[in-house]
PDB file of C-alpha atoms and ligand atoms in Angstrom:
ATOM      1  CA  UNK A   1     -80.951 -18.736 -38.656  1.00 96.00           C
ATOM      2  CA  UNK A   2     -82.950 -17.563 -35.705  1.00 97.00           C
ATOM      3  CA  UNK A   3     -85.091 -20.175 -33.890  1.00 98.00           C
ATOM      4  CA  UNK A   4     -87.820 -19.028 -31.681  1.00 98.00           C
ATOM      5  CA  UNK A   5     -89.638 -21.524 -29.498  1.00 98.00           C
ATOM      6  CA  UNK A   6     -92.838 -19.988 -28.148  1.00 97.00           C
ATOM      7  CA  UNK A   7     -96.569 -20.657 -27.692  1.00 97.00           C
ATOM      8  CA  UNK A   8     -98.574 -20.772 -30.957  1.00 97.00           C
ATOM      9  CA  UNK A   9    -100.364 -17.435 -30.396  1.00 96.00           C
ATOM     10  CA  UNK A  10     -97.000 -15.658 -29.741  1.00 97.00           C
ATOM     11  CA  UNK A  11     -95.598 -17.161 -32.956  1.00 98.00           C
ATOM     12  CA  UNK A  12     -98.379 -15.676 -35.001  1.00 98.00           C
ATOM     13  CA  UNK A  13     -97.872 -12.245 -33.439  1.00 98.00           C
ATOM     14  CA  UNK A  14     -94.154 -12.402 -34.209  1.00 97.00           C
ATOM     15  CA  UNK A  15     -94.717 -13.322 -37.797  1.00 98.00           C
ATOM     16  CA  UNK A  16     -97.373 -10.567 -38.155  1.00 98.00           C
ATOM     17  CA  UNK A  17     -94.943  -8.099 -36.532  1.00 97.00           C
ATOM     18  CA  UNK A  18     -92.436  -8.839 -39.345  1.00 98.00           C
ATOM     19  CA  UNK A  19     -95.031  -8.204 -42.058  1.00 98.00           C
ATOM     20  CA  UNK A  20     -96.452  -5.182 -40.228  1.00 98.00           C
ATOM     21  CA  UNK A  21     -93.061  -3.573 -39.754  1.00 97.00           C
ATOM     22  CA  UNK A  22     -92.179  -4.225 -43.421  1.00 98.00           C
ATOM     23  CA  UNK A  23     -95.467  -2.700 -44.680  1.00 98.00           C
ATOM     24  CA  UNK A  24     -95.141   0.418 -42.545  1.00 97.00           C
ATOM     25  CA  UNK A  25     -91.548   0.850 -43.672  1.00 97.00           C
ATOM     26  CA  UNK A  26     -92.159   0.021 -47.297  1.00 98.00           C
ATOM     27  CA  UNK A  27     -95.911   0.237 -48.284  1.00 98.00           C
ATOM     28  CA  UNK A  28     -95.056  -1.115 -51.772  1.00 98.00           C
ATOM     29  CA  UNK A  29     -93.551  -4.284 -50.221  1.00 98.00           C
ATOM     30  CA  UNK A  30     -93.780  -7.671 -51.897  1.00 98.00           C
ATOM     31  CA  UNK A  31     -95.060 -10.430 -49.625  1.00 98.00           C
ATOM     32  CA  UNK A  32     -94.643 -14.160 -50.221  1.00 98.00           C
ATOM     33  CA  UNK A  33     -97.716 -16.044 -49.241  1.00 98.00           C
ATOM     34  CA  UNK A  34     -98.093 -19.606 -48.004  1.00 98.00           C
ATOM     35  CA  UNK A  35    -101.307 -21.612 -47.819  1.00 98.00           C
ATOM     36  CA  UNK A  36    -102.070 -24.524 -45.524  1.00 96.00           C
ATOM     37  CA  UNK A  37    -102.785 -24.337 -41.771  1.00 97.00           C
ATOM     38  CA  UNK A  38     -99.524 -22.922 -40.485  1.00 97.00           C
ATOM     39  CA  UNK A  39     -99.969 -19.234 -41.491  1.00 98.00           C
ATOM     40  CA  UNK A  40    -103.683 -19.007 -40.720  1.00 98.00           C
ATOM     41  CA  UNK A  41    -103.211 -17.387 -37.286  1.00 98.00           C
ATOM     42  CA  UNK A  42    -100.739 -14.921 -38.860  1.00 98.00           C
ATOM     43  CA  UNK A  43    -103.408 -14.027 -41.390  1.00 98.00           C
ATOM     44  CA  UNK A  44    -105.947 -13.570 -38.703  1.00 98.00           C
ATOM     45  CA  UNK A  45    -103.577 -11.202 -36.852  1.00 98.00           C
ATOM     46  CA  UNK A  46    -102.905  -9.211 -39.975  1.00 98.00           C
ATOM     47  CA  UNK A  47    -106.662  -8.884 -40.663  1.00 98.00           C
ATOM     48  CA  UNK A  48    -107.149  -7.725 -37.135  1.00 98.00           C
ATOM     49  CA  UNK A  49    -104.433  -5.064 -37.488  1.00 98.00           C
ATOM     50  CA  UNK A  50    -105.910  -4.003 -40.854  1.00 98.00           C
ATOM     51  CA  UNK A  51    -109.303  -3.535 -39.179  1.00 98.00           C
ATOM     52  CA  UNK A  52    -108.250  -2.019 -35.846  1.00 98.00           C
ATOM     53  CA  UNK A  53    -104.828  -0.454 -36.470  1.00 98.00           C
ATOM     54  CA  UNK A  54    -104.963   0.741 -40.003  1.00 97.00           C
ATOM     55  CA  UNK A  55    -102.426  -1.651 -41.468  1.00 98.00           C
ATOM     56  CA  UNK A  56    -102.715  -1.093 -45.120  1.00 98.00           C
ATOM     57  CA  UNK A  57    -102.081  -3.558 -47.998  1.00 98.00           C
ATOM     58  CA  UNK A  58    -103.224  -1.141 -50.668  1.00 98.00           C
ATOM     59  CA  UNK A  59     -99.865  -0.652 -52.269  1.00 98.00           C
ATOM     60  CA  UNK A  60     -98.404  -4.093 -51.491  1.00 98.00           C
ATOM     61  CA  UNK A  61     -98.083  -7.056 -53.881  1.00 98.00           C
ATOM     62  CA  UNK A  62     -98.389 -10.693 -52.961  1.00 98.00           C
ATOM     63  CA  UNK A  63     -96.909 -13.805 -54.645  1.00 98.00           C
ATOM     64  CA  UNK A  64     -98.199 -17.254 -53.687  1.00 98.00           C
ATOM     65  CA  UNK A  65     -95.662 -20.092 -53.201  1.00 98.00           C
ATOM     66  CA  UNK A  66     -97.597 -22.723 -55.123  1.00 98.00           C
ATOM     67  CA  UNK A  67    -100.747 -24.013 -56.733  1.00 98.00           C
ATOM     68  CA  UNK A  68    -102.353 -27.350 -57.501  1.00 98.00           C
ATOM     69  CA  UNK A  69    -102.554 -28.328 -61.170  1.00 98.00           C
ATOM     70  CA  UNK A  70    -105.948 -28.797 -62.565  1.00 96.00           C
ATOM     71  CA  UNK A  71    -108.346 -27.596 -59.900  1.00 98.00           C
ATOM     72  CA  UNK A  72    -111.099 -25.681 -61.474  1.00 97.00           C
ATOM     73  CA  UNK A  73    -111.376 -21.881 -61.138  1.00 97.00           C
ATOM     74  CA  UNK A  74    -114.104 -22.063 -58.531  1.00 97.00           C
ATOM     75  CA  UNK A  75    -112.648 -24.969 -56.522  1.00 98.00           C
ATOM     76  CA  UNK A  76    -112.545 -24.000 -52.806  1.00 98.00           C
ATOM     77  CA  UNK A  77    -109.126 -25.652 -52.398  1.00 98.00           C
ATOM     78  CA  UNK A  78    -107.561 -23.940 -55.425  1.00 98.00           C
ATOM     79  CA  UNK A  79    -104.810 -22.004 -53.615  1.00 98.00           C
ATOM     80  CA  UNK A  80    -105.742 -18.784 -55.448  1.00 98.00           C
ATOM     81  CA  UNK A  81    -109.189 -19.068 -53.807  1.00 98.00           C
ATOM     82  CA  UNK A  82    -107.798 -20.035 -50.448  1.00 98.00           C
ATOM     83  CA  UNK A  83    -105.507 -17.009 -50.302  1.00 98.00           C
ATOM     84  CA  UNK A  84    -108.435 -14.780 -51.415  1.00 98.00           C
ATOM     85  CA  UNK A  85    -110.486 -16.179 -48.506  1.00 98.00           C
ATOM     86  CA  UNK A  86    -107.878 -16.320 -45.756  1.00 98.00           C
ATOM     87  CA  UNK A  87    -106.121 -13.050 -46.291  1.00 98.00           C
ATOM     88  CA  UNK A  88    -106.656 -10.941 -49.425  1.00 98.00           C
ATOM     89  CA  UNK A  89    -110.343 -10.260 -49.096  1.00 98.00           C
ATOM     90  CA  UNK A  90    -109.934  -9.546 -45.383  1.00 98.00           C
ATOM     91  CA  UNK A  91    -107.431  -6.815 -45.829  1.00 98.00           C
ATOM     92  CA  UNK A  92    -109.041  -5.158 -48.906  1.00 96.00           C
ATOM     93  CA  UNK A  93    -106.201  -6.359 -51.209  1.00 97.00           C
ATOM     94  CA  UNK A  94    -106.869  -5.863 -54.889  1.00 95.00           C
ATOM     95  CA  UNK A  95    -107.091  -9.385 -56.349  1.00 94.00           C
ATOM     96  CA  UNK A  96    -104.905  -8.219 -59.312  1.00 95.00           C
ATOM     97  CA  UNK A  97    -102.091  -7.448 -56.798  1.00 97.00           C
ATOM     98  CA  UNK A  98    -101.886 -11.026 -55.595  1.00 98.00           C
ATOM     99  CA  UNK A  99    -100.414 -13.390 -58.008  1.00 98.00           C
ATOM    100  CA  UNK A 100     -99.933 -17.208 -58.141  1.00 98.00           C
ATOM    101  CA  UNK A 101     -98.619 -19.764 -60.615  1.00 98.00           C
ATOM    102  CA  UNK A 102    -101.394 -20.717 -63.122  1.00 98.00           C
ATOM    103  CA  UNK A 103    -102.295 -24.376 -62.447  1.00 98.00           C
ATOM    104  CA  UNK A 104    -104.816 -24.254 -65.286  1.00 98.00           C
ATOM    105  CA  UNK A 105    -102.451 -22.990 -68.067  1.00 98.00           C
ATOM    106  CA  UNK A 106    -102.324 -25.002 -71.274  1.00 98.00           C
ATOM    107  CA  UNK A 107     -98.526 -24.590 -71.252  1.00 98.00           C
ATOM    108  CA  UNK A 108     -97.415 -25.231 -67.636  1.00 98.00           C
ATOM    109  CA  UNK A 109     -93.702 -24.849 -68.185  1.00 98.00           C
ATOM    110  CA  UNK A 110     -94.381 -21.476 -69.857  1.00 98.00           C
ATOM    111  CA  UNK A 111     -96.588 -20.446 -66.927  1.00 98.00           C
ATOM    112  CA  UNK A 112     -93.802 -21.335 -64.472  1.00 98.00           C
ATOM    113  CA  UNK A 113     -91.286 -19.277 -66.477  1.00 98.00           C
ATOM    114  CA  UNK A 114     -93.706 -16.334 -66.627  1.00 98.00           C
ATOM    115  CA  UNK A 115     -94.221 -16.518 -62.866  1.00 98.00           C
ATOM    116  CA  UNK A 116     -90.453 -16.271 -62.250  1.00 98.00           C
ATOM    117  CA  UNK A 117     -90.362 -13.217 -64.462  1.00 98.00           C
ATOM    118  CA  UNK A 118     -93.321 -11.618 -62.645  1.00 98.00           C
ATOM    119  CA  UNK A 119     -91.534 -11.988 -59.314  1.00 98.00           C
ATOM    120  CA  UNK A 120     -88.349 -10.566 -60.675  1.00 98.00           C
ATOM    121  CA  UNK A 121     -90.210  -7.610 -62.279  1.00 98.00           C
ATOM    122  CA  UNK A 122     -91.772  -6.807 -58.960  1.00 98.00           C
ATOM    123  CA  UNK A 123     -88.343  -6.588 -57.486  1.00 98.00           C
ATOM    124  CA  UNK A 124     -88.325  -9.856 -55.556  1.00 98.00           C
ATOM    125  CA  UNK A 125     -90.001 -10.956 -52.385  1.00 98.00           C
ATOM    126  CA  UNK A 126     -89.396  -8.925 -49.208  1.00 98.00           C
ATOM    127  CA  UNK A 127     -90.802 -11.303 -46.607  1.00 98.00           C
ATOM    128  CA  UNK A 128     -91.625 -14.860 -47.411  1.00 98.00           C
ATOM    129  CA  UNK A 129     -94.008 -16.757 -45.171  1.00 98.00           C
ATOM    130  CA  UNK A 130     -93.407 -20.528 -45.135  1.00 98.00           C
ATOM    131  CA  UNK A 131     -94.787 -23.688 -43.620  1.00 98.00           C
ATOM    132  CA  UNK A 132     -93.039 -27.036 -43.670  1.00 98.00           C
ATOM    133  CA  UNK A 133     -94.395 -30.397 -44.745  1.00 96.00           C
ATOM    134  CA  UNK A 134     -93.940 -33.489 -42.500  1.00 96.00           C
ATOM    135  CA  UNK A 135     -91.621 -34.746 -45.226  1.00 95.00           C
ATOM    136  CA  UNK A 136     -89.518 -31.607 -45.077  1.00 97.00           C
ATOM    137  CA  UNK A 137     -90.860 -29.729 -48.112  1.00 97.00           C
ATOM    138  CA  UNK A 138     -91.179 -26.012 -48.333  1.00 98.00           C
ATOM    139  CA  UNK A 139     -93.620 -24.749 -50.863  1.00 98.00           C
ATOM    140  CA  UNK A 140     -94.117 -28.060 -52.694  1.00 98.00           C
ATOM    141  CA  UNK A 141     -90.362 -28.864 -53.143  1.00 98.00           C
ATOM    142  CA  UNK A 142     -90.658 -32.421 -52.248  1.00 98.00           C
ATOM    143  CA  UNK A 143     -87.665 -34.636 -51.127  1.00 98.00           C
ATOM    144  CA  UNK A 144     -85.250 -34.914 -53.977  1.00 98.00           C
ATOM    145  CA  UNK A 145     -85.856 -31.419 -55.287  1.00 98.00           C
ATOM    146  CA  UNK A 146     -82.855 -29.602 -56.624  1.00 98.00           C
ATOM    147  CA  UNK A 147     -81.542 -27.176 -53.948  1.00 98.00           C
ATOM    148  CA  UNK A 148     -81.262 -24.590 -56.908  1.00 98.00           C
ATOM    149  CA  UNK A 149     -84.685 -25.288 -58.381  1.00 98.00           C
ATOM    150  CA  UNK A 150     -86.864 -22.590 -59.965  1.00 98.00           C
ATOM    151  CA  UNK A 151     -90.736 -22.534 -60.370  1.00 98.00           C
ATOM    152  CA  UNK A 152     -91.796 -25.778 -62.013  1.00 98.00           C
ATOM    153  CA  UNK A 153     -94.153 -28.711 -62.046  1.00 98.00           C
ATOM    154  CA  UNK A 154     -93.700 -31.176 -59.213  1.00 98.00           C
ATOM    155  CA  UNK A 155     -95.335 -34.511 -58.374  1.00 98.00           C
ATOM    156  CA  UNK A 156     -96.671 -34.503 -54.729  1.00 97.00           C
ATOM    157  CA  UNK A 157     -95.505 -37.314 -52.500  1.00 97.00           C
ATOM    158  CA  UNK A 158     -98.107 -39.728 -51.121  1.00 97.00           C
ATOM    159  CA  UNK A 159     -97.191 -38.355 -47.677  1.00 95.00           C
ATOM    160  CA  UNK A 160     -98.170 -34.837 -48.780  1.00 96.00           C
ATOM    161  CA  UNK A 161    -101.328 -35.987 -50.448  1.00 98.00           C
ATOM    162  CA  UNK A 162    -102.303 -37.930 -47.275  1.00 97.00           C
ATOM    163  CA  UNK A 163    -101.406 -34.870 -45.114  1.00 96.00           C
ATOM    164  CA  UNK A 164    -103.578 -32.596 -47.351  1.00 97.00           C
ATOM    165  CA  UNK A 165    -106.538 -34.907 -47.706  1.00 98.00           C
ATOM    166  CA  UNK A 166    -108.025 -33.054 -44.679  1.00 97.00           C
ATOM    167  CA  UNK A 167    -108.725 -30.157 -46.952  1.00 97.00           C
ATOM    168  CA  UNK A 168    -110.534 -32.489 -49.349  1.00 98.00           C
ATOM    169  CA  UNK A 169    -113.043 -34.068 -46.969  1.00 97.00           C
ATOM    170  CA  UNK A 170    -110.457 -36.669 -45.975  1.00 98.00           C
ATOM    171  CA  UNK A 171    -110.434 -38.238 -49.448  1.00 98.00           C
ATOM    172  CA  UNK A 172    -106.875 -38.606 -50.658  1.00 98.00           C
ATOM    173  CA  UNK A 173    -108.112 -39.483 -54.188  1.00 98.00           C
ATOM    174  CA  UNK A 174    -109.343 -35.933 -54.526  1.00 97.00           C
ATOM    175  CA  UNK A 175    -105.965 -34.373 -53.754  1.00 98.00           C
ATOM    176  CA  UNK A 176    -104.213 -33.511 -57.064  1.00 98.00           C
ATOM    177  CA  UNK A 177    -101.104 -35.386 -57.915  1.00 98.00           C
ATOM    178  CA  UNK A 178     -99.288 -32.391 -59.465  1.00 98.00           C
ATOM    179  CA  UNK A 179     -98.615 -28.788 -58.558  1.00 98.00           C
ATOM    180  CA  UNK A 180     -96.716 -25.795 -59.726  1.00 98.00           C
ATOM    181  CA  UNK A 181     -94.333 -24.567 -57.034  1.00 98.00           C
ATOM    182  CA  UNK A 182     -91.647 -21.923 -56.608  1.00 98.00           C
ATOM    183  CA  UNK A 183     -88.272 -23.613 -56.501  1.00 98.00           C
ATOM    184  CA  UNK A 184     -85.881 -23.631 -53.566  1.00 98.00           C
ATOM    185  CA  UNK A 185     -83.667 -21.256 -55.565  1.00 98.00           C
ATOM    186  CA  UNK A 186     -86.652 -18.984 -56.067  1.00 98.00           C
ATOM    187  CA  UNK A 187     -87.475 -19.055 -52.314  1.00 98.00           C
ATOM    188  CA  UNK A 188     -83.892 -18.455 -51.272  1.00 98.00           C
ATOM    189  CA  UNK A 189     -83.897 -15.132 -53.145  1.00 98.00           C
ATOM    190  CA  UNK A 190     -86.557 -13.695 -50.793  1.00 98.00           C
ATOM    191  CA  UNK A 191     -84.977 -11.158 -48.419  1.00 98.00           C
ATOM    192  CA  UNK A 192     -86.439 -12.540 -45.272  1.00 98.00           C
ATOM    193  CA  UNK A 193     -87.781 -16.037 -44.659  1.00 98.00           C
ATOM    194  CA  UNK A 194     -90.276 -16.627 -41.876  1.00 98.00           C
ATOM    195  CA  UNK A 195     -91.103 -20.298 -41.375  1.00 98.00           C
ATOM    196  CA  UNK A 196     -93.803 -21.470 -38.967  1.00 98.00           C
ATOM    197  CA  UNK A 197     -94.212 -25.019 -37.699  1.00 98.00           C
ATOM    198  CA  UNK A 198     -96.375 -26.276 -34.886  1.00 98.00           C
ATOM    199  CA  UNK A 199     -97.367 -29.631 -33.493  1.00 98.00           C
ATOM    200  CA  UNK A 200     -95.572 -32.949 -32.878  1.00 98.00           C
ATOM    201  CA  UNK A 201     -96.089 -34.003 -36.427  1.00 97.00           C
ATOM    202  CA  UNK A 202     -93.566 -31.422 -37.597  1.00 98.00           C
ATOM    203  CA  UNK A 203     -90.960 -32.325 -35.051  1.00 98.00           C
ATOM    204  CA  UNK A 204     -88.864 -34.527 -37.272  1.00 98.00           C
ATOM    205  CA  UNK A 205     -88.945 -32.115 -40.148  1.00 98.00           C
ATOM    206  CA  UNK A 206     -88.011 -29.238 -37.856  1.00 98.00           C
ATOM    207  CA  UNK A 207     -85.178 -31.244 -36.445  1.00 98.00           C
ATOM    208  CA  UNK A 208     -83.715 -31.771 -39.933  1.00 98.00           C
ATOM    209  CA  UNK A 209     -84.468 -28.208 -40.985  1.00 98.00           C
ATOM    210  CA  UNK A 210     -82.575 -26.676 -38.119  1.00 98.00           C
ATOM    211  CA  UNK A 211     -79.877 -29.135 -37.112  1.00 98.00           C
ATOM    212  CA  UNK A 212     -79.578 -31.640 -39.969  1.00 97.00           C
ATOM    213  CA  UNK A 213     -77.147 -31.712 -42.805  1.00 98.00           C
ATOM    214  CA  UNK A 214     -78.197 -29.710 -45.902  1.00 98.00           C
ATOM    215  CA  UNK A 215     -79.700 -32.332 -48.146  1.00 98.00           C
ATOM    216  CA  UNK A 216     -82.199 -32.656 -50.935  1.00 98.00           C
ATOM    217  CA  UNK A 217     -83.804 -35.443 -48.867  1.00 98.00           C
ATOM    218  CA  UNK A 218     -84.995 -32.728 -46.458  1.00 98.00           C
ATOM    219  CA  UNK A 219     -85.419 -29.795 -48.870  1.00 98.00           C
ATOM    220  CA  UNK A 220     -86.165 -27.183 -46.174  1.00 98.00           C
ATOM    221  CA  UNK A 221     -82.573 -27.601 -44.881  1.00 98.00           C
ATOM    222  CA  UNK A 222     -81.430 -25.285 -47.683  1.00 98.00           C
ATOM    223  CA  UNK A 223     -82.666 -22.338 -45.590  1.00 98.00           C
ATOM    224  CA  UNK A 224     -79.712 -22.880 -43.255  1.00 98.00           C
ATOM    225  CA  UNK A 225     -77.822 -21.038 -46.081  1.00 98.00           C
ATOM    226  CA  UNK A 226     -80.125 -17.994 -46.012  1.00 98.00           C
ATOM    227  CA  UNK A 227     -78.735 -14.854 -44.459  1.00 98.00           C
ATOM    228  CA  UNK A 228     -82.043 -13.931 -42.807  1.00 98.00           C
ATOM    229  CA  UNK A 229     -84.220 -16.843 -41.858  1.00 98.00           C
ATOM    230  CA  UNK A 230     -86.458 -16.982 -38.849  1.00 98.00           C
ATOM    231  CA  UNK A 231     -87.926 -20.310 -37.676  1.00 98.00           C
ATOM    232  CA  UNK A 232     -90.877 -20.056 -35.405  1.00 98.00           C
ATOM    233  CA  UNK A 233     -91.891 -23.245 -33.547  1.00 98.00           C
ATOM    234  CA  UNK A 234     -93.929 -24.356 -30.672  1.00 98.00           C
ATOM    235  CA  UNK A 235     -92.758 -26.719 -27.928  1.00 98.00           C
ATOM    236  CA  UNK A 236     -94.152 -29.724 -29.689  1.00 98.00           C
ATOM    237  CA  UNK A 237     -92.508 -29.018 -33.017  1.00 98.00           C
ATOM    238  CA  UNK A 238     -89.213 -28.191 -31.132  1.00 98.00           C
ATOM    239  CA  UNK A 239     -89.201 -31.383 -29.096  1.00 98.00           C
ATOM    240  CA  UNK A 240     -86.495 -33.057 -31.221  1.00 98.00           C
ATOM    241  CA  UNK A 241     -84.168 -30.104 -31.313  1.00 98.00           C
ATOM    242  CA  UNK A 242     -80.832 -30.845 -29.663  1.00 98.00           C
ATOM    243  CA  UNK A 243     -80.068 -27.242 -28.878  1.00 98.00           C
ATOM    244  CA  UNK A 244     -83.676 -26.259 -27.800  1.00 98.00           C
ATOM    245  CA  UNK A 245     -82.405 -24.922 -24.472  1.00 97.00           C
ATOM    246  CA  UNK A 246     -79.913 -22.698 -26.215  1.00 97.00           C
ATOM    247  CA  UNK A 247     -82.586 -21.301 -28.612  1.00 97.00           C
ATOM    248  CA  UNK A 248     -84.858 -20.618 -25.689  1.00 97.00           C
ATOM    249  CA  UNK A 249     -82.090 -18.840 -23.743  1.00 96.00           C
ATOM    250  CA  UNK A 250     -81.107 -16.771 -26.770  1.00 95.00           C
ATOM    251  CA  UNK A 251     -84.641 -15.601 -27.401  1.00 94.00           C
ATOM    252  CA  UNK A 252     -85.183 -14.807 -23.713  1.00 93.00           C
ATOM    253  CA  UNK A 253     -82.062 -12.696 -23.693  1.00 94.00           C
ATOM    254  CA  UNK A 254     -82.598 -11.017 -27.005  1.00 91.00           C
ATOM    255  CA  UNK A 255     -81.897  -7.286 -26.903  1.00 88.00           C
ATOM    256  CA  UNK A 256     -85.131  -5.216 -27.167  1.00 84.00           C
ATOM    257  CA  UNK A 257     -83.839  -3.248 -30.090  1.00 83.00           C
ATOM    258  CA  UNK A 258     -83.335  -6.434 -32.190  1.00 84.00           C
ATOM    259  CA  UNK A 259     -86.344  -7.270 -34.320  1.00 83.00           C
ATOM    260  CA  UNK A 260     -86.864 -10.605 -36.100  1.00 86.00           C
TER     261      UNK A 260
HETATM  262  C1  F6R B 301     -98.399 -24.271 -48.983  1.00 50.11           C
HETATM  263  C2  F6R B 301     -97.076 -24.809 -48.900  1.00 50.11           C
HETATM  264  C3  F6R B 301     -96.714 -25.984 -48.088  1.00 50.11           C
HETATM  265  C4  F6R B 301     -97.250 -25.988 -46.657  1.00 50.11           C
HETATM  266  C5  F6R B 301     -96.822 -27.257 -45.905  1.00 50.11           C
HETATM  267  C6  F6R B 301     -97.341 -27.249 -44.527  1.00 50.11           C
HETATM  268  O1  F6R B 301     -98.479 -23.159 -49.791  1.00 50.11           O
HETATM  269  O2  F6R B 301     -96.226 -24.210 -49.465  1.00 50.11           O
HETATM  270  O3  F6R B 301     -95.345 -26.108 -48.087  1.00 50.11           O
HETATM  271  O4  F6R B 301     -96.733 -24.850 -46.008  1.00 50.11           O
HETATM  272  O5  F6R B 301     -97.379 -28.307 -46.599  1.00 50.11           O
HETATM  273  O6  F6R B 301     -98.721 -27.322 -44.512  1.00 50.11           O
HETATM  274  P1  F6R B 301     -99.568 -26.997 -43.222  1.00 50.11           P
HETATM  275  O7  F6R B 301     -99.250 -25.603 -42.837  1.00 50.11           O
HETATM  276  O8  F6R B 301    -101.011 -27.179 -43.716  1.00 50.11           O
HETATM  277  O9  F6R B 301     -99.131 -27.978 -42.236  1.00 50.11           O
END
């Protein structure tokens, strides 16, 4: 696991660099897309590179991490609509090339199984963008999730619903109770994981993620087992890392030829 501690703007550039390099090397790449606040600056940077530097998403495919159950097709917080707004429409991505679990399916378990098959049929995810919840979830794998889980229905914790109420005019009662989410096993199959976390509110989760024992209580800890995981954090999110000085020193002395 590589841990980079840097200012927020620099983190977004680094994550965008990873996606940019991938798309130029492999125009048919499969991108794993997170919603929430954490990747927004990355999406801004990718949109800028699309507009100003000819970065093309034309042949790429995207798979969303998760989706709320039951939000109507036109609901602004339905993740399908969020992803369309924050990245897909800005880079001219064909809506059909961006997929997400169907939170409106009559048969939700079947929709989850179909989603797993779609990801596999696309050849798996090349770069997976991730945020982390204050309770240590990635995607919506809440504490207690099986470390080998696949796409399935999960119940959101009250902590996550409270955290996400800001997207629902501050009204926690409007935040759905259920979601469909890629499992930890699904996420671990992506070839490169890029996780972003900023702000003091993420410090405890980041501490467990990077330095804690691997445990279903802090589901993100499973990425310690991934052969290519990059954790991008600002000073505030890094404030509880025991080895923060070592991570800073490692990044400062990183050979120029070594990319993320
Ligand atoms: C969203 C997702 C979640 C968020 C996490 C952090 O697709 O998978 O795991 O990444 O809840 O959310 P923010 O970035 O809003 O703090």
